[in-house]
JSON list of C-alpha atoms in Angstrom, two decimals:
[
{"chain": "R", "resi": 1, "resn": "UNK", "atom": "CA", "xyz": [1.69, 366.08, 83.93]},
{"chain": "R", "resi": 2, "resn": "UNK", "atom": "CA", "xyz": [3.26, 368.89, 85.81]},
{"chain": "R", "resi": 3, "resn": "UNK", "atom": "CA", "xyz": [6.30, 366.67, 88.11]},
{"chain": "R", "resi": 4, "resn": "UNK", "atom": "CA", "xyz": [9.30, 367.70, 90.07]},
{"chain": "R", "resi": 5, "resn": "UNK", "atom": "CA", "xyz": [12.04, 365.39, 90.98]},
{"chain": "R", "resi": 6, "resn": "UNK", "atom": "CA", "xyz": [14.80, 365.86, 93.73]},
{"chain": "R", "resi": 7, "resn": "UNK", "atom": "CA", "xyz": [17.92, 363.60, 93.79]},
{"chain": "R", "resi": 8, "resn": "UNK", "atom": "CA", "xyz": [19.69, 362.64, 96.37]},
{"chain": "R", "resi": 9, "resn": "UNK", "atom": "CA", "xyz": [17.22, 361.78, 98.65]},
{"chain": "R", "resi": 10, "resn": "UNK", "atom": "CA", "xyz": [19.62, 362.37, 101.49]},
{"chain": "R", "resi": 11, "resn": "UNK", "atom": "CA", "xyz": [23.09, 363.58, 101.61]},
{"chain": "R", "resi": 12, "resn": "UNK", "atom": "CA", "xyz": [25.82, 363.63, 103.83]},
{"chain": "R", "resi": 13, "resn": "UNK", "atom": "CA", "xyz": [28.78, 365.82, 103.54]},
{"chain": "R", "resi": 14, "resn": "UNK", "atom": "CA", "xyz": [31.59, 366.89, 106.01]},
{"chain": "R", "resi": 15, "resn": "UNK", "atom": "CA", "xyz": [32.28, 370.53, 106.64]},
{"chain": "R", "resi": 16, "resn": "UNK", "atom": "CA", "xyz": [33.89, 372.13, 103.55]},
{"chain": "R", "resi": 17, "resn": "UNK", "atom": "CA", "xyz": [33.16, 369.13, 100.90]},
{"chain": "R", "resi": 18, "resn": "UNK", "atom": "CA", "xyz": [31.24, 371.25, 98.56]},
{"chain": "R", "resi": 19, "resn": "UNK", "atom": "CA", "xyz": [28.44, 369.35, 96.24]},
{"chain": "R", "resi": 20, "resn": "UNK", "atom": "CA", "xyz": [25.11, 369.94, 94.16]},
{"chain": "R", "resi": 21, "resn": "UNK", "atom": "CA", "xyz": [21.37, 369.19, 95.12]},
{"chain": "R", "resi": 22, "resn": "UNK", "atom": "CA", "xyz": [19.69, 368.51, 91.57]},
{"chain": "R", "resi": 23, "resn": "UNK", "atom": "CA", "xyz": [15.89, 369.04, 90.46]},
{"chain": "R", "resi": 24, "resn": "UNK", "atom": "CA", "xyz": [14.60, 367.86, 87.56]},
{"chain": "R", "resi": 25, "resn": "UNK", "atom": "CA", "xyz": [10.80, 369.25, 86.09]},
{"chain": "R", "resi": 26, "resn": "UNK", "atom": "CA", "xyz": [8.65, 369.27, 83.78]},
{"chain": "R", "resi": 27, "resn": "UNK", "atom": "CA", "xyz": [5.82, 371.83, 83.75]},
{"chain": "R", "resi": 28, "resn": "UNK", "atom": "CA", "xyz": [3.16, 373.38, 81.60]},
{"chain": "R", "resi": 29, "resn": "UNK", "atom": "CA", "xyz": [4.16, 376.80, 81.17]},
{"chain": "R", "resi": 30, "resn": "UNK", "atom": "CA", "xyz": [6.87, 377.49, 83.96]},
{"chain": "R", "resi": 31, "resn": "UNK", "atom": "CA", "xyz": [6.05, 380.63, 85.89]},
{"chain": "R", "resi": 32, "resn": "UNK", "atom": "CA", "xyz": [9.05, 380.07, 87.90]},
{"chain": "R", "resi": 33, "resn": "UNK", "atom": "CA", "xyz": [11.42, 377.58, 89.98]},
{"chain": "R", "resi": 34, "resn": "UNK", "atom": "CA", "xyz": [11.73, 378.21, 93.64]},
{"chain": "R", "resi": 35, "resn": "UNK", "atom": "CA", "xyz": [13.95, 377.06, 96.00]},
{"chain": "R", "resi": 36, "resn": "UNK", "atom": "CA", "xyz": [13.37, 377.01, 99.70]},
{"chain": "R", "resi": 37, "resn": "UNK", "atom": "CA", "xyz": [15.07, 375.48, 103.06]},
{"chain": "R", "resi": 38, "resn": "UNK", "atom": "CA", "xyz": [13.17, 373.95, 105.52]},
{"chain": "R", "resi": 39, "resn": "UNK", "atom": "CA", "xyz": [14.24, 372.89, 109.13]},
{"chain": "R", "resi": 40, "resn": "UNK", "atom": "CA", "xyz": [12.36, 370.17, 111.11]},
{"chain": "R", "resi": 41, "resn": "UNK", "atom": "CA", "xyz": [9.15, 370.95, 112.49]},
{"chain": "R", "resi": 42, "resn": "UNK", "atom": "CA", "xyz": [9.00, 374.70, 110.49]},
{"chain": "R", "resi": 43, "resn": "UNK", "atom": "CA", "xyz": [7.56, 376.30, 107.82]},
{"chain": "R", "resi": 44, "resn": "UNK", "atom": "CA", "xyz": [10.14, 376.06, 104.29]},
{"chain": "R", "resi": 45, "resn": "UNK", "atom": "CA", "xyz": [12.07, 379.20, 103.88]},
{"chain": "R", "resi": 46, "resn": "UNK", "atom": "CA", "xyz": [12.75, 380.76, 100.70]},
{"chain": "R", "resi": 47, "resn": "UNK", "atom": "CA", "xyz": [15.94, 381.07, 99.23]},
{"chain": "R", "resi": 48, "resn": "UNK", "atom": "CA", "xyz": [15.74, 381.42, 95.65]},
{"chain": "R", "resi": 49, "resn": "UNK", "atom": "CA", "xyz": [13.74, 381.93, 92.81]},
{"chain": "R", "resi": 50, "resn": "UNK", "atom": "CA", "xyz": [14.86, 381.21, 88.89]},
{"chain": "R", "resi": 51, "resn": "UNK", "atom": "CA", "xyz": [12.84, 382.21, 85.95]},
{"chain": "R", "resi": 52, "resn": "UNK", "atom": "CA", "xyz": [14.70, 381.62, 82.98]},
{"chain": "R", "resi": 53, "resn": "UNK", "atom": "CA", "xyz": [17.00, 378.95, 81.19]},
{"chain": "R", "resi": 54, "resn": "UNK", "atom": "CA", "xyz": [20.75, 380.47, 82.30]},
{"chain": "R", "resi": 55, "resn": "UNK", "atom": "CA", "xyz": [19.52, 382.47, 85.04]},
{"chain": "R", "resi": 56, "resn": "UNK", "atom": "CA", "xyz": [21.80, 381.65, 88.46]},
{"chain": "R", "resi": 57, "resn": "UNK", "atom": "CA", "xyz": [21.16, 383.09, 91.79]},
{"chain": "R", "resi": 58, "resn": "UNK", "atom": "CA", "xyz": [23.72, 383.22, 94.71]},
{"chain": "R", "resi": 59, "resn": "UNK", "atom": "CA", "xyz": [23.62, 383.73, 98.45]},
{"chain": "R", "resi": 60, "resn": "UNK", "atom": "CA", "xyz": [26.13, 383.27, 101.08]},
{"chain": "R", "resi": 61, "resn": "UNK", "atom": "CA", "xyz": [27.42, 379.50, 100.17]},
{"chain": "R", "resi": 62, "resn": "UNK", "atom": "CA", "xyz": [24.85, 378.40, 97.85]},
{"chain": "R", "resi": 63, "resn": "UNK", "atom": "CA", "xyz": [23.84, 379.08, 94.28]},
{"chain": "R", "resi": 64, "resn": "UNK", "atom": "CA", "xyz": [21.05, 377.72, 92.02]},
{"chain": "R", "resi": 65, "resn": "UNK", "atom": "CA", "xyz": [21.38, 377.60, 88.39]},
{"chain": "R", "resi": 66, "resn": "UNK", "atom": "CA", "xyz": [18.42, 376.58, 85.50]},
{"chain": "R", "resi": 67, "resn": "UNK", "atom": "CA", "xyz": [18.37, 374.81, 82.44]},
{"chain": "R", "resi": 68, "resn": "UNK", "atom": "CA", "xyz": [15.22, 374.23, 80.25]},
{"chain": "R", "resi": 69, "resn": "UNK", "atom": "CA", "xyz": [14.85, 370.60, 82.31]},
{"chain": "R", "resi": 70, "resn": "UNK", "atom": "CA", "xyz": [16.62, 371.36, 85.51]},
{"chain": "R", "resi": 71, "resn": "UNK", "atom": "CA", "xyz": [18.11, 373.31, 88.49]},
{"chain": "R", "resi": 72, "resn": "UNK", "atom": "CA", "xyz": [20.78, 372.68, 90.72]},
{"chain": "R", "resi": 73, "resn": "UNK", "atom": "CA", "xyz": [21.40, 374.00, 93.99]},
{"chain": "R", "resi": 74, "resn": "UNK", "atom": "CA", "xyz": [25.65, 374.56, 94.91]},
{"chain": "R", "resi": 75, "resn": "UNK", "atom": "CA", "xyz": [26.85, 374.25, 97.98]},
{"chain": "R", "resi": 76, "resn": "UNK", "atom": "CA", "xyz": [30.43, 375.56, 98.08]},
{"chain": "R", "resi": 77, "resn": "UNK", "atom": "CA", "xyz": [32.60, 374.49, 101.56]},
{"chain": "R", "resi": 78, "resn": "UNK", "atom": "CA", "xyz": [29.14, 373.78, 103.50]},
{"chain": "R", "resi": 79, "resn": "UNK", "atom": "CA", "xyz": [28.86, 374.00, 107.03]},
{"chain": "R", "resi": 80, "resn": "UNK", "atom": "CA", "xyz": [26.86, 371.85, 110.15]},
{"chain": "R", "resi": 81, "resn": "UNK", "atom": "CA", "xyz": [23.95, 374.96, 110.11]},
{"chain": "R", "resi": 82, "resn": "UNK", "atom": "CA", "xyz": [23.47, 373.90, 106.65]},
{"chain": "R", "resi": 83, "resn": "UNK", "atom": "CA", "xyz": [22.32, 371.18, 107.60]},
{"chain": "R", "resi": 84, "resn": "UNK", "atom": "CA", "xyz": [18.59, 371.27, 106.41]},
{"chain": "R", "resi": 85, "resn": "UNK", "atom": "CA", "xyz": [15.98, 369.62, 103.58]},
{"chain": "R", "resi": 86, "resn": "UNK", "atom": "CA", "xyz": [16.17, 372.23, 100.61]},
{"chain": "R", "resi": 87, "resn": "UNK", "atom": "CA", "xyz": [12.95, 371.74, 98.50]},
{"chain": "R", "resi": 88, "resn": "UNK", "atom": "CA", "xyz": [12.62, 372.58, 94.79]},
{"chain": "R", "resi": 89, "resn": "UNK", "atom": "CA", "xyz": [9.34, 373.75, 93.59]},
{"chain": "R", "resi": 90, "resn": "UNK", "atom": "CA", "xyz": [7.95, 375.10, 89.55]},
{"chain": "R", "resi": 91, "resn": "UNK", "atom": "CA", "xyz": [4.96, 377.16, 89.70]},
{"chain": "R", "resi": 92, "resn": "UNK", "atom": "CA", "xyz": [2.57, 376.86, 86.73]},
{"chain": "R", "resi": 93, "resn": "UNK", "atom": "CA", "xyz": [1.69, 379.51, 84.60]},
{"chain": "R", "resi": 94, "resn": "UNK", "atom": "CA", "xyz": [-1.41, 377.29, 83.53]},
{"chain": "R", "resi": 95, "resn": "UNK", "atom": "CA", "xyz": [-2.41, 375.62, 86.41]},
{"chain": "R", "resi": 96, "resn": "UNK", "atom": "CA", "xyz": [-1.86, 378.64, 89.31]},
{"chain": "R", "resi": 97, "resn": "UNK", "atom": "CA", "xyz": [-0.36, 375.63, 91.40]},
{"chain": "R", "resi": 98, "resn": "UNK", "atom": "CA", "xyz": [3.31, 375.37, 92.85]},
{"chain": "R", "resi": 99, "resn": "UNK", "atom": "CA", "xyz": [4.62, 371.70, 92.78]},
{"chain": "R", "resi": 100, "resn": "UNK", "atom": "CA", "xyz": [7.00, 370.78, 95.49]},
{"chain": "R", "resi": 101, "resn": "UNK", "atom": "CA", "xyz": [9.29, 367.68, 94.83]},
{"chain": "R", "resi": 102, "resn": "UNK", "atom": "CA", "xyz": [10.20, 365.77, 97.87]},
{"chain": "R", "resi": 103, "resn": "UNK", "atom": "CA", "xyz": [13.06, 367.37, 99.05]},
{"chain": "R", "resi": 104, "resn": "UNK", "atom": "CA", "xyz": [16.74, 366.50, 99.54]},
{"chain": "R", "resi": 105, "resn": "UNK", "atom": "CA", "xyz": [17.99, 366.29, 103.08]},
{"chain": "R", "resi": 106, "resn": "UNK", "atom": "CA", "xyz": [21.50, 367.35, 103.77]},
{"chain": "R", "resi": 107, "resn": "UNK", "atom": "CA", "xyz": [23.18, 366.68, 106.80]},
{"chain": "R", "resi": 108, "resn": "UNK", "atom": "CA", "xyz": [27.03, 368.39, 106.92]},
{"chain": "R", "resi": 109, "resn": "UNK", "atom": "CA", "xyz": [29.26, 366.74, 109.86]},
{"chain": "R", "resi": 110, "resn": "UNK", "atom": "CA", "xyz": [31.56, 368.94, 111.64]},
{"chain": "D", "resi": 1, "resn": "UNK", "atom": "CA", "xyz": [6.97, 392.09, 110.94]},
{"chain": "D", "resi": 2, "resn": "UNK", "atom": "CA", "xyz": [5.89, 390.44, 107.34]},
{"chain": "D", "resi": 3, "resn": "UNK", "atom": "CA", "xyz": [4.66, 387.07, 108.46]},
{"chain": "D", "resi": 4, "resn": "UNK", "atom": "CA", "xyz": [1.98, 384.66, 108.06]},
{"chain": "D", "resi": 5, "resn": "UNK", "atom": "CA", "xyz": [-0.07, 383.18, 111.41]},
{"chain": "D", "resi": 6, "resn": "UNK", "atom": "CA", "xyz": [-1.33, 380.34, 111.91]},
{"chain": "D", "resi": 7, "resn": "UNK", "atom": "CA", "xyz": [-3.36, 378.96, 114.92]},
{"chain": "D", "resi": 8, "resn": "UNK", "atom": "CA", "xyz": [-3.50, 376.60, 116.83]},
{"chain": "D", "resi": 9, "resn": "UNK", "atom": "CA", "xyz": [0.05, 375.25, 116.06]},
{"chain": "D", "resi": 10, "resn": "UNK", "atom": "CA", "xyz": [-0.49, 371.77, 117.36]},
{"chain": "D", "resi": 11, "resn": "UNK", "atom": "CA", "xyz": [-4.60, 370.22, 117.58]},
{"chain": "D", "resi": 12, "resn": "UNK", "atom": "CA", "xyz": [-5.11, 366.71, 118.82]},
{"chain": "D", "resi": 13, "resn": "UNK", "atom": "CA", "xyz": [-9.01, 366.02, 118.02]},
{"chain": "D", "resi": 14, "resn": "UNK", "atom": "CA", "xyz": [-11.47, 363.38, 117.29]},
{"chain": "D", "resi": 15, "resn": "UNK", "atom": "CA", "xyz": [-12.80, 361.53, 114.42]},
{"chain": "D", "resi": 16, "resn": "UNK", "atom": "CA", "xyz": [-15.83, 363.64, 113.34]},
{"chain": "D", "resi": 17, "resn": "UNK", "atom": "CA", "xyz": [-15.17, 366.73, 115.51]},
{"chain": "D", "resi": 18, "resn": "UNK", "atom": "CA", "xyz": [-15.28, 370.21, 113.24]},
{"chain": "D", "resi": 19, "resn": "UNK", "atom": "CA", "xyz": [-12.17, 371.75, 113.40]},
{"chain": "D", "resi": 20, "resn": "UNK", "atom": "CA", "xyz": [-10.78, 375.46, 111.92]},
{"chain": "D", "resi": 21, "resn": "UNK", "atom": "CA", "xyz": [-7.62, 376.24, 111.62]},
{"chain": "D", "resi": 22, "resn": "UNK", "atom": "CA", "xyz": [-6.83, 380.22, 110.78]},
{"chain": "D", "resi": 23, "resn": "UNK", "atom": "CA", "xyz": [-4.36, 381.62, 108.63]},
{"chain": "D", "resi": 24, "resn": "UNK", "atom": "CA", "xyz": [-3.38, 385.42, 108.65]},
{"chain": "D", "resi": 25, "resn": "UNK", "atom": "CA", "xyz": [-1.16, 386.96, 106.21]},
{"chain": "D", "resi": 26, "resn": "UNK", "atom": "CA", "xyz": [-0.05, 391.57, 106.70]},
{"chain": "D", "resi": 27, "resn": "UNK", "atom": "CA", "xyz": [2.09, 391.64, 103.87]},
{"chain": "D", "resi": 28, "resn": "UNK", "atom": "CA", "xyz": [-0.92, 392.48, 101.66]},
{"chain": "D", "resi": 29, "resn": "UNK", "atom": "CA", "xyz": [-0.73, 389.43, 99.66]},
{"chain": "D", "resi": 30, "resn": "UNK", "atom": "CA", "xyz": [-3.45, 388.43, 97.08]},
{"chain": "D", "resi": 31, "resn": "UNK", "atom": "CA", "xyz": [-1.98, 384.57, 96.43]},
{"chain": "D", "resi": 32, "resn": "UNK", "atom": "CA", "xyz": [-3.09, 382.43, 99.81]},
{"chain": "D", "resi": 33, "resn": "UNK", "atom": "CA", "xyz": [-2.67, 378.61, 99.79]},
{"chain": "D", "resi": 34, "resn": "UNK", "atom": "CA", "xyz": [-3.03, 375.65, 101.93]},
{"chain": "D", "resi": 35, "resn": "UNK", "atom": "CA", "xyz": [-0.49, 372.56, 102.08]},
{"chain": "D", "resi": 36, "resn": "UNK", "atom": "CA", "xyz": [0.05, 369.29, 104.15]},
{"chain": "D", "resi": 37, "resn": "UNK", "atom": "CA", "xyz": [3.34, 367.45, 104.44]},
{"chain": "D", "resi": 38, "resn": "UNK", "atom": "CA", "xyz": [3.41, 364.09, 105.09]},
{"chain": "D", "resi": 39, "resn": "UNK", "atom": "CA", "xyz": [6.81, 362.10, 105.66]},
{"chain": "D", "resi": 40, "resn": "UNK", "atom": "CA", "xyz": [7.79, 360.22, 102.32]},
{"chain": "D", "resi": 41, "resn": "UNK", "atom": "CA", "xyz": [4.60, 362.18, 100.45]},
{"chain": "D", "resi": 42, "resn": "UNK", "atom": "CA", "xyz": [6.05, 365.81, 100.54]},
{"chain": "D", "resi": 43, "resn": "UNK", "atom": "CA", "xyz": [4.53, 368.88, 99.92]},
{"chain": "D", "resi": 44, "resn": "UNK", "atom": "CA", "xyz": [0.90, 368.44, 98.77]},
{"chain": "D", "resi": 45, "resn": "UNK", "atom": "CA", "xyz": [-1.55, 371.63, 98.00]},
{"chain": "D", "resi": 46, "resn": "UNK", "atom": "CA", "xyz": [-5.38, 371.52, 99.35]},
{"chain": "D", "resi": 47, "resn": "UNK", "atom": "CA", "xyz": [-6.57, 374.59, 98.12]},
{"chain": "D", "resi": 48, "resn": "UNK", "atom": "CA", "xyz": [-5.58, 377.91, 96.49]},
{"chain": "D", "resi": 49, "resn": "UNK", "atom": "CA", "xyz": [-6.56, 381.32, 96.27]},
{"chain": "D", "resi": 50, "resn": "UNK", "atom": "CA", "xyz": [-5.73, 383.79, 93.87]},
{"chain": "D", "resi": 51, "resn": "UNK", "atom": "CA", "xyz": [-7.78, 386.88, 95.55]},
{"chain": "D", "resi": 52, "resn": "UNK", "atom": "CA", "xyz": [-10.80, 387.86, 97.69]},
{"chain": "D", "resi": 53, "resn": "UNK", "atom": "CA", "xyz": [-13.58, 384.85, 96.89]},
{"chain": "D", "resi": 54, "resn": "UNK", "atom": "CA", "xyz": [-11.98, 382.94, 94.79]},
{"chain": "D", "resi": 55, "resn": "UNK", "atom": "CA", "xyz": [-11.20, 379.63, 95.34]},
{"chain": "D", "resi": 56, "resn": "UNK", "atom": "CA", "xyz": [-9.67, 376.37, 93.40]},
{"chain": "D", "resi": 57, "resn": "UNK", "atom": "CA", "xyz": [-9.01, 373.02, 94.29]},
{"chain": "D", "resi": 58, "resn": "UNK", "atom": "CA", "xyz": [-5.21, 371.94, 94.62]},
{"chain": "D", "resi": 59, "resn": "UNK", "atom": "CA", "xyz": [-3.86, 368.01, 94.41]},
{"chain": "D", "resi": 60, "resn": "UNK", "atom": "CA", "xyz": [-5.99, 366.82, 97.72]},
{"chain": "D", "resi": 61, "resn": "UNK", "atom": "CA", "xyz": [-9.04, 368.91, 98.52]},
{"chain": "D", "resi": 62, "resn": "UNK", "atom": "CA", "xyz": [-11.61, 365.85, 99.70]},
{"chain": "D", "resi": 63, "resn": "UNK", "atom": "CA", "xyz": [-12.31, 366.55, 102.92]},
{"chain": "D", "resi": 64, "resn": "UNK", "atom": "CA", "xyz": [-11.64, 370.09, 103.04]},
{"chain": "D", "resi": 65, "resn": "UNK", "atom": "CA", "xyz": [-12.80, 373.59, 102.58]},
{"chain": "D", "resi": 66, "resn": "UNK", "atom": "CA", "xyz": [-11.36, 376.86, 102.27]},
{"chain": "D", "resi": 67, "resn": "UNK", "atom": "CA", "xyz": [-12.94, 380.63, 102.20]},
{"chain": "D", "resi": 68, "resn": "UNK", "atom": "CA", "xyz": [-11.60, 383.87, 101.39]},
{"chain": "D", "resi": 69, "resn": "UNK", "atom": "CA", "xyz": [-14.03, 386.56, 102.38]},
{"chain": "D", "resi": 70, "resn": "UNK", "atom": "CA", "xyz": [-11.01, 389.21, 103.23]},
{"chain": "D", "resi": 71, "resn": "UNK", "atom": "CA", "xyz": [-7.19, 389.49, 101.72]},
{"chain": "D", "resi": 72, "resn": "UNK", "atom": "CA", "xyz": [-5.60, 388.95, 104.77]},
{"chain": "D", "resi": 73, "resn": "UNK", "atom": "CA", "xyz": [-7.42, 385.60, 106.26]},
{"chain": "D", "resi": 74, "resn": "UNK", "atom": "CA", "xyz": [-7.73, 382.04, 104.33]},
{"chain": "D", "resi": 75, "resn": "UNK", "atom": "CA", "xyz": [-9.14, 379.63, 106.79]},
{"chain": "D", "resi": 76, "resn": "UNK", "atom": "CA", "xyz": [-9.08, 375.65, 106.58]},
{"chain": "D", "resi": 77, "resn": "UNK", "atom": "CA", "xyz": [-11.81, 374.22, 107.75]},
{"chain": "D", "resi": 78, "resn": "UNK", "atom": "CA", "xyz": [-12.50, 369.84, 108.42]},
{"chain": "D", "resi": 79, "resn": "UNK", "atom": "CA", "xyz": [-16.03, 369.63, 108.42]},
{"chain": "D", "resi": 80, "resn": "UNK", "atom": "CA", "xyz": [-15.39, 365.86, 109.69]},
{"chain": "D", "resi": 81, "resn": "UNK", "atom": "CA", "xyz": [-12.09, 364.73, 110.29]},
{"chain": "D", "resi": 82, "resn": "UNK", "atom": "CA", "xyz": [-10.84, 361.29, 109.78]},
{"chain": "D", "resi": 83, "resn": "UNK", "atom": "CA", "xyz": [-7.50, 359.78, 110.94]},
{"chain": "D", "resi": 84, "resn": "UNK", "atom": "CA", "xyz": [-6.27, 360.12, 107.38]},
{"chain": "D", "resi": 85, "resn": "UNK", "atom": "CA", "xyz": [-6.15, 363.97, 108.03]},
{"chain": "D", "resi": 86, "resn": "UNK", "atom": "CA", "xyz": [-3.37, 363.25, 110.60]},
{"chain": "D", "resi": 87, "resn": "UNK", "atom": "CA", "xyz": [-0.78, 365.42, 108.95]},
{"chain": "D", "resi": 88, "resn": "UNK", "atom": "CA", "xyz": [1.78, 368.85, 109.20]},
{"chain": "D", "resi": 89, "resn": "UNK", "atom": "CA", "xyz": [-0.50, 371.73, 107.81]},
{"chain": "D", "resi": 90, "resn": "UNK", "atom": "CA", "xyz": [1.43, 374.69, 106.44]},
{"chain": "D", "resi": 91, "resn": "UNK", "atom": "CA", "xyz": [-0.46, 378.00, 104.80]},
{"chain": "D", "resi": 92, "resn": "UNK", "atom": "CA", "xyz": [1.24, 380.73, 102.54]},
{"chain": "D", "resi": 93, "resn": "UNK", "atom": "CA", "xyz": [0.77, 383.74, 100.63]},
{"chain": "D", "resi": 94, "resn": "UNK", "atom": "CA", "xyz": [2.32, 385.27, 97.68]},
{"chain": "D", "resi": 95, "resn": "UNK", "atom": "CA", "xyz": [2.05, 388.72, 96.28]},
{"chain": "D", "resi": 96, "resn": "UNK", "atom": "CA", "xyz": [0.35, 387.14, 92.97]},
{"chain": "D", "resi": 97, "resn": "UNK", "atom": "CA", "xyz": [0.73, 383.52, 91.32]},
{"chain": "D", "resi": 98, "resn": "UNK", "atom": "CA", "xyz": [3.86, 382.02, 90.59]},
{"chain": "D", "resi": 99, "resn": "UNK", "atom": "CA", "xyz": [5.55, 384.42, 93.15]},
{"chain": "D", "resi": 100, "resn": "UNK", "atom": "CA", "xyz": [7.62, 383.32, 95.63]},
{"chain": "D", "resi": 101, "resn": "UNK", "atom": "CA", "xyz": [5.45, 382.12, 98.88]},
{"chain": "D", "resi": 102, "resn": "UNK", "atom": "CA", "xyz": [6.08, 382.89, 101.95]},
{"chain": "D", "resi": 103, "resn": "UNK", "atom": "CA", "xyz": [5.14, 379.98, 105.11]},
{"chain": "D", "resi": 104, "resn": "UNK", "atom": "CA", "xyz": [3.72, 380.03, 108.45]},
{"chain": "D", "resi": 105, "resn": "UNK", "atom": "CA", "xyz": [5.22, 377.62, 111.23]},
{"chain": "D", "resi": 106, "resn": "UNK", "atom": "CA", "xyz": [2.59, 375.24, 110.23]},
{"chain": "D", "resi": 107, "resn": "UNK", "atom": "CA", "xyz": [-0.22, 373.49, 112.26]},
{"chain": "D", "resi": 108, "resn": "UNK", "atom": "CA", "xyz": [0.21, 369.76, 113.75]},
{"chain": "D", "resi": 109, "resn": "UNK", "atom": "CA", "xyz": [-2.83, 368.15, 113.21]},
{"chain": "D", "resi": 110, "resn": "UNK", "atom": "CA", "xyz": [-4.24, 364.90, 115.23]},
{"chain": "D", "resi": 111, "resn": "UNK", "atom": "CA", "xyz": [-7.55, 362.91, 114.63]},
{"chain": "D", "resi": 112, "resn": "UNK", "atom": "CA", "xyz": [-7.57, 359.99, 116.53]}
]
C-alpha cells in the first residue's frame, strides 16, 4: 500500500537553530516526491520536487534530499516567516494518485 | 497570472441541499484533482483527472462527483450533502501526472 509518513508532528525551533523535517514512503512505482508549504487557511505551495535516489534541491534556507525510503527537508538558521506546515507527498507512477502525509508543523520563535 | 480558481471560497449549506463548487485552471494543464483536508486526517484525494472526460476515483469519492467536459474547468459537485462533508476543499492541476500540482485557496465547506 502506497503510505507517506511525516515526523515530527510539530516542531518548535528558535530563530537560527537549524533542523530536518523527515518523510518516510513507500510507493508503487515513484513518479516523484514533492514537497510543498502550506499556511493556515491556504492552498499548499510548492517548493520542491525530487525524482531520484541522491537527487537534492535547494532554495533560500531549505533543501530536500532523497533516498530510496526517504526525504528530508533542511532548514539551515530558520526564521519566524518560516513558520508554516511543510507537507511531503510521492506521486504514483501506477496509481496516477499523489499521497500527502500529514504534515509537519514548524513554528520558529523570534 | 498562472492560477487556479475556485468559488465560492467559504459555503455554509444544508443537509441534502445540491451544492457545486467550480474550479478553473489557465495554465493549460491536463492533470485536475480534487482534495479535502481535515484536521488530524490530512490531505485526502476525491477524484482525479488526467484529461478532457476522463475521470477516476481517488481515496474518498462516496458522495461525490466530478466532470471534465473542457481542460480548463473540473467541477465538484454534492448531489446530497451530509454533515460528514464538513471539510477544507482544495482543487489543483498539473501539467501531466506525477507533476508538480499547483492549489487554489481552497473552498470552506458547511452542511449543517
Amino acid at each position: 500500500e502506497d503510505q507517506v509518513t511525516q515526523s515530527p508532528e510539530a516542531l518548535r525551533l528558535q530563530e537560527g537553530e537549524s533542523s530536518s523535517l523527515n518523510c518516510s514512503y513507500t510507493v508503487s512505482g515513484l513518479r516523484g516526491l514533492f514537497w510543498y508549504r502550506q499556511d493556515p487557511g491556504k492552498g499548499p505551495e510548492f517548493l520542491f520536487t525530487l525524482y531520484s535516489a541522491g537527487e537534492e534541491k535547494e532554495k533560500e534556507r531549505l533543501k530536500a534530499t532523497l533516498t530510496k525510503k526517504e526525504s528530508f527537508l533542511h532548514i539551515t538558521a530558520p526564521k519566524p516567516e518560516d513558520s508554516a506546515t511543510y507537507l511531503c507527498a510521492v506521486g504514483s507512477s501506477n496509481t496516477g494518485k499523489l499521497i500527502f502525509g500529514q504534515g509537519t508543523t514548524l513554528q520558529v520563535k523570534p | 497570472e498562472a492560477q487556479v480558481t475556485q468559488n465560492p471560497r467559504y459555503l455554509i449549506t444544508v443537509t441534502g441541499k445540491k451544492l457545486t463548487v467550480t474550479c478553473s485552471q489557465n495554465m493549460n494543464h491536463e492533470y485536475m484533482s480534487w482534495y479535502r483536508q481535515d484536521p488530524g486526517l490530512g490531505l485526502r484525494q476525491i477524484y482525479y483527472s488526467m484529461n478532457v472526460e476522463v475521470t477516476d476515483k481517488g481515496d474518498v469519492p462516496e458522495g461525490y462527483k466530478v466532470s471534465r467536459k473542457e481542460k480548463r474547468n473540473f467541477p465538484l459537485i454534492l448531489e446530497s450533502p451530509s454533515p460528514n462533508q464538513t471539510s477544507l476543499y482544495f482543487c489543483a492541476s498539473s501539467l501531466s501526472v506525477g507533476d508538480e500540482q499547483f492549489f487554489g485557496p481552497g473552498t470552506r465547506l458547511t452542511v449543517l
